[in-house]
Amino acid sequence: MDLDTNEAGEVAPNQYPDRTLLILPATPDGDVLAGVLAARLDGVLLGRVSDIGFDGDTLIATRPAYGGRIRLELRLAQGIAIATMNEPPAGDHVIRHAPLAVLAIDRVELSARNAALEGAHLVVSGGRGLDADGFAMLDGIARKLDGALGASLPAVDLGLAPVSRQIGQSGHFVTPRLYLAAGISGTPQHLAGIGAATRIIAINSDADAPIFRYAEVGAVADARQLLPELLRLIEG
Ligand SMILES: Cc1cc2nc3c(=O)[nH]c(=O)nc-3n(C[C@H](O)[C@H](O)[C@H](O)COP(=O)(O)OP(=O)(O)OC[C@H]3O[C@@H](n4cnc5c(N)ncnc54)[C@H](O)[C@@H]3O)c2cc1C
């Protein structure tokens, strides 16, 4: 693929030929970059796909959805497709390595509030038991540990976190290795957003809170006292 670049080595988005497939690593950064590229190139974002193949000229990508409960088959006859994948696709269809092209992308520092929830190894989540200071501490903990911020529906309703951070039945489904739930009671609607293999650590002032039934580690404590200690420890 021969692409003209300007003096800065940037490729004009309209130079990518129709029917281009860009594959990035399936990491939180890869997912974010894939979204940026799709917007810049006016491409089709396929998301995190498990398989990519071709049926004639039609690109077929398979993607798990609803936490792996169903498989989506996405078909694209033309256009620029952008996907993230754990493994490069197998098979003998032609994959050309384009010369390294540089797109002009503004870099902004990610905070835990805009770190991708999908693929995050740690989600640090707050509920109605927290206030704005509590969420600021969760944000600090998540940022220090390279995690992403989550929230319960009531915390979103209270304006403590944006709706894009909501975990649960009507929010995101997340599958981190660790899920820290602070001031969250553990209702079925919230737990529906957490993968079965995820280990939960709970902080709640009520020893009878249902979340403790699902948590591997629990602290019966006032989050207003425990979270600053935790942040201090992590900042070491
Ligand atoms: C159709 C439908 C869809 C829904 N979808 C979602 C969804 O996607 N996500 C979601 O989260 N909810 C959802 N809900 C709402 C859900 O039913 C619960 O209301 C919600 O999950 C409770 O959120 P919470 O745990 O933050 O609040 P609460 O249940 O009020 O729990 C707050 C907890 O904080 C603890 N606490 C209080 N003060 C402190 C302190 N100082 N330190 C430590 N702990 C403290 C309390 O002991 C309590 O356990 C949905 C409901 C419906 C009907």
Short mmCIF file of C-alpha atoms and ligand atoms in Angstrom, two decimals:
data_model
loop_
_atom_site.label_atom_id
_atom_site.label_comp_id
_atom_site.label_asym_id
_atom_site.label_seq_id
_atom_site.Cartn_x
_atom_site.Cartn_y
_atom_site.Cartn_z
CA MET A 1 0.00 0.00 0.00
CA ASP A 2 1.68 3.20 -1.14
CA LEU A 3 0.61 6.13 0.89
CA ASP A 4 1.65 9.72 0.39
CA THR A 5 2.64 11.47 3.52
CA ASN A 6 3.15 15.13 4.29
CA GLU A 7 6.39 16.56 5.70
CA ALA A 8 5.45 15.42 9.18
CA GLY A 9 5.00 11.87 7.88
CA GLU A 10 1.24 12.06 8.35
CA VAL A 11 -1.13 10.22 6.06
CA ALA A 12 -4.27 12.00 4.94
CA PRO A 13 -7.23 9.88 6.05
CA ASN A 14 -8.75 9.80 2.53
CA GLN A 15 -5.66 8.07 1.16
CA TYR A 16 -6.42 4.73 2.72
CA PRO A 17 -7.94 2.60 -0.03
CA ASP A 18 -11.42 1.23 0.44
CA ARG A 19 -11.25 -2.31 1.83
CA THR A 20 -8.39 -1.79 4.24
CA LEU A 21 -8.24 -3.86 7.40
CA LEU A 22 -6.28 -2.49 10.34
CA ILE A 23 -5.64 -4.84 13.27
CA LEU A 24 -4.33 -3.60 16.59
CA PRO A 25 -3.41 -5.51 19.75
CA ALA A 26 -6.37 -6.25 22.03
CA THR A 27 -5.21 -4.12 24.93
CA PRO A 28 -6.91 -1.13 26.58
CA ASP A 29 -4.58 1.19 24.59
CA GLY A 30 -5.27 -0.78 21.40
CA ASP A 31 -9.04 -0.45 21.93
CA VAL A 32 -8.76 3.30 22.45
CA LEU A 33 -6.49 3.74 19.43
CA ALA A 34 -8.85 1.63 17.30
CA GLY A 35 -11.70 3.99 18.20
CA VAL A 36 -9.60 7.05 17.38
CA LEU A 37 -8.53 5.55 14.04
CA ALA A 38 -12.11 4.64 13.15
CA ALA A 39 -13.19 8.22 13.78
CA ARG A 40 -10.21 9.69 11.90
CA LEU A 41 -10.47 7.38 8.90
CA ASP A 42 -14.24 7.26 8.80
CA GLY A 43 -13.85 3.52 9.22
CA VAL A 44 -15.94 0.77 10.74
CA LEU A 45 -14.94 -0.18 14.27
CA LEU A 46 -15.30 -3.96 14.64
CA GLY A 47 -14.23 -4.02 18.30
CA ARG A 48 -12.38 -6.88 19.96
CA VAL A 49 -12.75 -9.73 17.52
CA SER A 50 -11.90 -13.38 18.12
CA ASP A 51 -11.59 -14.34 14.46
CA ILE A 52 -11.30 -12.69 11.08
CA GLY A 53 -11.71 -14.34 7.71
CA PHE A 54 -12.92 -13.69 4.20
CA ASP A 55 -15.85 -15.05 2.21
CA GLY A 56 -14.83 -13.98 -1.28
CA ASP A 57 -14.35 -10.25 -0.99
CA THR A 58 -16.44 -9.99 2.13
CA LEU A 59 -14.65 -9.58 5.41
CA ILE A 60 -16.17 -11.66 8.21
CA ALA A 61 -15.26 -10.90 11.80
CA THR A 62 -16.52 -12.79 14.84
CA ARG A 63 -16.92 -11.01 18.12
CA PRO A 64 -18.19 -12.17 21.51
CA ALA A 65 -20.92 -10.01 23.04
CA TYR A 66 -22.85 -9.85 26.29
CA GLY A 67 -19.90 -11.19 28.22
CA GLY A 68 -19.34 -14.08 25.83
CA ARG A 69 -22.95 -15.28 25.99
CA ILE A 70 -23.46 -14.76 22.26
CA ARG A 71 -21.22 -14.52 19.19
CA LEU A 72 -21.74 -11.78 16.64
CA GLU A 73 -20.75 -12.29 13.03
CA LEU A 74 -19.93 -8.98 11.37
CA ARG A 75 -19.73 -8.80 7.57
CA LEU A 76 -18.20 -5.96 5.65
CA ALA A 77 -18.04 -5.83 1.85
CA GLN A 78 -16.17 -2.55 1.64
CA GLY A 79 -14.81 0.26 3.73
CA ILE A 80 -11.97 0.58 6.20
CA ALA A 81 -12.32 -1.93 9.02
CA ILE A 82 -10.51 -1.53 12.32
CA ALA A 83 -10.35 -4.37 14.82
CA THR A 84 -8.39 -5.39 17.89
CA MET A 85 -7.29 -9.00 18.35
CA ASN A 86 -5.32 -11.09 20.82
CA GLU A 87 -3.75 -13.23 18.10
CA PRO A 88 -3.12 -12.23 14.51
CA PRO A 89 -5.54 -14.00 12.16
CA ALA A 90 -4.54 -17.40 10.81
CA GLY A 91 -4.89 -18.39 7.17
CA ASP A 92 -3.32 -17.58 3.88
CA HIS A 93 -5.26 -14.51 2.85
CA VAL A 94 -3.05 -11.60 1.94
CA ILE A 95 -1.97 -9.43 4.80
CA ARG A 96 0.27 -6.66 3.60
CA HIS A 97 2.45 -4.81 5.96
CA ALA A 98 2.09 -1.19 5.03
CA PRO A 99 5.06 1.11 5.39
CA LEU A 100 4.94 2.66 8.81
CA ALA A 101 2.55 5.54 8.48
CA VAL A 102 2.03 8.15 11.13
CA LEU A 103 -1.38 9.62 11.79
CA ALA A 104 -1.59 12.91 13.63
CA ILE A 105 -3.22 12.01 16.93
CA ASP A 106 -3.37 14.31 19.91
CA ARG A 107 -2.15 12.52 22.99
CA VAL A 108 -4.09 13.25 26.16
CA GLU A 109 -3.22 11.76 29.51
CA LEU A 110 -5.76 9.12 30.46
CA SER A 111 -7.25 9.30 33.91
CA ALA A 112 -9.02 6.36 35.50
CA ARG A 113 -12.28 8.11 34.53
CA ASN A 114 -11.59 7.62 30.85
CA ALA A 115 -9.43 4.48 30.96
CA ALA A 116 -11.22 1.75 29.01
CA LEU A 117 -13.36 -0.53 31.19
CA GLU A 118 -13.25 -3.29 28.58
CA GLY A 119 -10.02 -5.19 29.05
CA ALA A 120 -9.04 -3.40 32.28
CA HIS A 121 -7.22 -5.76 34.67
CA LEU A 122 -8.56 -3.81 37.64
CA VAL A 123 -11.84 -1.94 38.07
CA VAL A 124 -12.18 0.28 41.12
CA SER A 125 -15.85 0.98 41.67
CA GLY A 126 -17.87 3.15 44.01
CA GLY A 127 -21.50 3.18 45.09
CA ARG A 128 -24.03 5.22 46.99
CA GLY A 129 -21.98 4.78 50.16
CA LEU A 130 -19.36 7.19 48.81
CA ASP A 131 -19.29 10.93 48.23
CA ALA A 132 -17.25 13.05 45.80
CA ASP A 133 -14.14 12.80 48.02
CA GLY A 134 -14.51 9.01 48.07
CA PHE A 135 -14.68 8.92 44.28
CA ALA A 136 -11.63 11.17 44.02
CA MET A 137 -9.75 8.62 46.14
CA LEU A 138 -10.99 5.72 44.01
CA ASP A 139 -9.80 7.65 40.97
CA GLY A 140 -6.35 8.04 42.57
CA ILE A 141 -6.16 4.34 43.47
CA ALA A 142 -7.23 3.26 39.98
CA ARG A 143 -4.74 5.61 38.33
CA LYS A 144 -1.88 4.41 40.54
CA LEU A 145 -2.64 0.75 39.78
CA ASP A 146 -3.38 1.29 36.10
CA GLY A 147 -7.04 0.42 36.57
CA ALA A 148 -10.32 1.91 35.42
CA LEU A 149 -13.02 3.63 37.43
CA GLY A 150 -16.50 2.10 37.73
CA ALA A 151 -19.68 3.09 39.54
CA SER A 152 -23.09 1.79 40.56
CA LEU A 153 -26.25 3.25 39.06
CA PRO A 154 -27.12 5.33 42.17
CA ALA A 155 -23.58 6.79 42.20
CA VAL A 156 -24.09 7.80 38.56
CA ASP A 157 -27.50 9.26 39.39
CA LEU A 158 -25.88 11.27 42.18
CA GLY A 159 -23.44 12.75 39.66
CA LEU A 160 -20.42 11.09 41.29
CA ALA A 161 -19.37 9.42 38.03
CA PRO A 162 -20.45 9.69 34.40
CA VAL A 163 -22.95 7.18 33.03
CA SER A 164 -20.18 5.77 30.82
CA ARG A 165 -18.70 4.31 34.03
CA GLN A 166 -21.83 2.45 35.17
CA ILE A 167 -21.38 -1.26 35.83
CA GLY A 168 -24.31 -3.63 35.86
CA GLN A 169 -27.41 -4.87 34.16
CA SER A 170 -28.04 -1.56 32.43
CA GLY A 171 -24.38 -0.54 32.27
CA HIS A 172 -21.09 -2.17 31.32
CA PHE A 173 -20.19 -5.82 31.68
CA VAL A 174 -16.59 -6.02 32.91
CA THR A 175 -14.23 -8.94 33.36
CA PRO A 176 -11.18 -7.62 35.25
CA ARG A 177 -9.04 -9.88 37.39
CA LEU A 178 -9.90 -7.72 40.41
CA TYR A 179 -12.96 -5.61 41.18
CA LEU A 180 -12.80 -3.29 44.17
CA ALA A 181 -16.32 -2.41 45.30
CA ALA A 182 -16.48 0.43 47.82
CA GLY A 183 -19.81 1.53 49.29
CA ILE A 184 -21.67 -0.87 47.00
CA SER A 185 -24.28 -3.15 48.56
CA GLY A 186 -24.07 -5.90 45.92
CA THR A 187 -27.48 -6.05 44.29
CA PRO A 188 -28.08 -8.59 41.49
CA GLN A 189 -28.42 -5.70 39.02
CA HIS A 190 -24.92 -4.48 39.87
CA LEU A 191 -23.33 -7.93 40.06
CA ALA A 192 -24.77 -8.74 36.62
CA GLY A 193 -22.08 -6.46 35.24
CA ILE A 194 -19.14 -8.39 36.72
CA GLY A 195 -17.68 -11.50 35.08
CA ALA A 196 -17.89 -14.82 36.94
CA ALA A 197 -14.09 -15.23 37.02
CA THR A 198 -13.49 -11.80 38.55
CA ARG A 199 -12.35 -11.62 42.14
CA ILE A 200 -14.18 -9.04 44.21
CA ILE A 201 -12.73 -7.04 47.09
CA ALA A 202 -15.43 -5.23 49.06
CA ILE A 203 -15.36 -2.32 51.45
CA ASN A 204 -18.65 -1.74 53.20
CA SER A 205 -19.62 -0.39 56.62
CA ASP A 206 -22.47 -2.90 56.92
CA ALA A 207 -21.26 -6.41 57.80
CA ASP A 208 -24.53 -7.82 56.42
CA ALA A 209 -24.17 -6.21 52.99
CA PRO A 210 -24.80 -8.86 50.30
CA ILE A 211 -21.55 -7.96 48.51
CA PHE A 212 -19.62 -9.84 51.20
CA ARG A 213 -21.25 -13.08 50.01
CA TYR A 214 -19.52 -12.68 46.67
CA ALA A 215 -16.25 -11.06 47.76
CA GLU A 216 -13.01 -13.00 48.15
CA VAL A 217 -11.74 -10.31 50.49
CA GLY A 218 -13.91 -7.96 52.48
CA ALA A 219 -13.34 -5.10 54.87
CA VAL A 220 -16.17 -4.03 57.18
CA ALA A 221 -15.10 -0.43 57.41
CA ASP A 222 -16.06 3.14 56.77
CA ALA A 223 -14.74 3.83 53.27
CA ARG A 224 -14.08 7.46 54.27
CA GLN A 225 -11.43 6.16 56.66
CA LEU A 226 -10.13 3.16 54.76
CA LEU A 227 -9.74 4.63 51.27
CA PRO A 228 -7.28 7.39 52.30
CA GLU A 229 -5.18 4.74 54.08
CA LEU A 230 -5.26 2.51 51.04
CA LEU A 231 -4.24 5.38 48.76
CA ARG A 232 -1.40 6.32 51.13
CA LEU A 233 -0.16 2.71 51.14
CA ILE A 234 -0.26 2.47 47.36
CA GLU A 235 1.47 5.81 46.89
CA GLY A 236 4.01 4.45 49.38
C1 LIG B 1 -34.01 -2.51 35.68
C2 LIG B 1 -32.94 -2.10 36.64
C3 LIG B 1 -31.65 -1.99 36.15
C4 LIG B 1 -30.62 -1.63 37.01
N1 LIG B 1 -29.34 -1.54 36.54
C5 LIG B 1 -28.33 -1.28 37.39
C6 LIG B 1 -26.99 -1.25 36.94
O1 LIG B 1 -26.70 -1.41 35.76
N2 LIG B 1 -26.03 -1.01 37.85
C7 LIG B 1 -26.28 -0.78 39.19
O2 LIG B 1 -25.34 -0.58 39.95
N3 LIG B 1 -27.57 -0.79 39.61
C8 LIG B 1 -28.58 -1.02 38.77
N4 LIG B 1 -29.86 -0.99 39.24
C9 LIG B 1 -30.10 -0.50 40.61
C10 LIG B 1 -29.94 -1.59 41.66
O3 LIG B 1 -31.20 -2.21 41.89
C11 LIG B 1 -29.47 -0.97 43.01
O4 LIG B 1 -30.30 0.11 43.36
C12 LIG B 1 -28.05 -0.47 42.95
O5 LIG B 1 -27.20 -1.46 42.40
C13 LIG B 1 -27.55 -0.13 44.35
O6 LIG B 1 -26.37 0.62 44.22
P1 LIG B 1 -25.41 0.84 45.46
O7 LIG B 1 -24.88 -0.48 45.90
O8 LIG B 1 -24.45 1.91 45.08
O9 LIG B 1 -26.37 1.50 46.55
P2 LIG B 1 -26.99 0.88 47.86
O10 LIG B 1 -27.70 -0.39 47.59
O11 LIG B 1 -27.76 1.99 48.51
O12 LIG B 1 -25.72 0.51 48.75
C14 LIG B 1 -24.88 1.45 49.31
C15 LIG B 1 -23.94 0.68 50.23
O13 LIG B 1 -22.97 1.57 50.75
C16 LIG B 1 -22.70 1.17 52.09
N5 LIG B 1 -22.14 2.34 52.76
C17 LIG B 1 -22.80 3.45 53.18
N6 LIG B 1 -21.93 4.31 53.74
C18 LIG B 1 -20.69 3.72 53.68
C19 LIG B 1 -19.40 4.11 54.09
N7 LIG B 1 -19.18 5.30 54.67
N8 LIG B 1 -18.38 3.26 53.89
C20 LIG B 1 -18.58 2.04 53.30
N9 LIG B 1 -19.79 1.62 52.88
C21 LIG B 1 -20.85 2.47 53.07
C22 LIG B 1 -24.04 0.71 52.63
O14 LIG B 1 -23.85 -0.17 53.73
C23 LIG B 1 -24.65 0.03 51.41
O15 LIG B 1 -24.35 -1.36 51.43
C24 LIG B 1 -30.90 -1.35 38.38
C25 LIG B 1 -32.22 -1.46 38.84
C26 LIG B 1 -33.21 -1.83 37.98
C27 LIG B 1 -34.62 -1.95 38.51
#
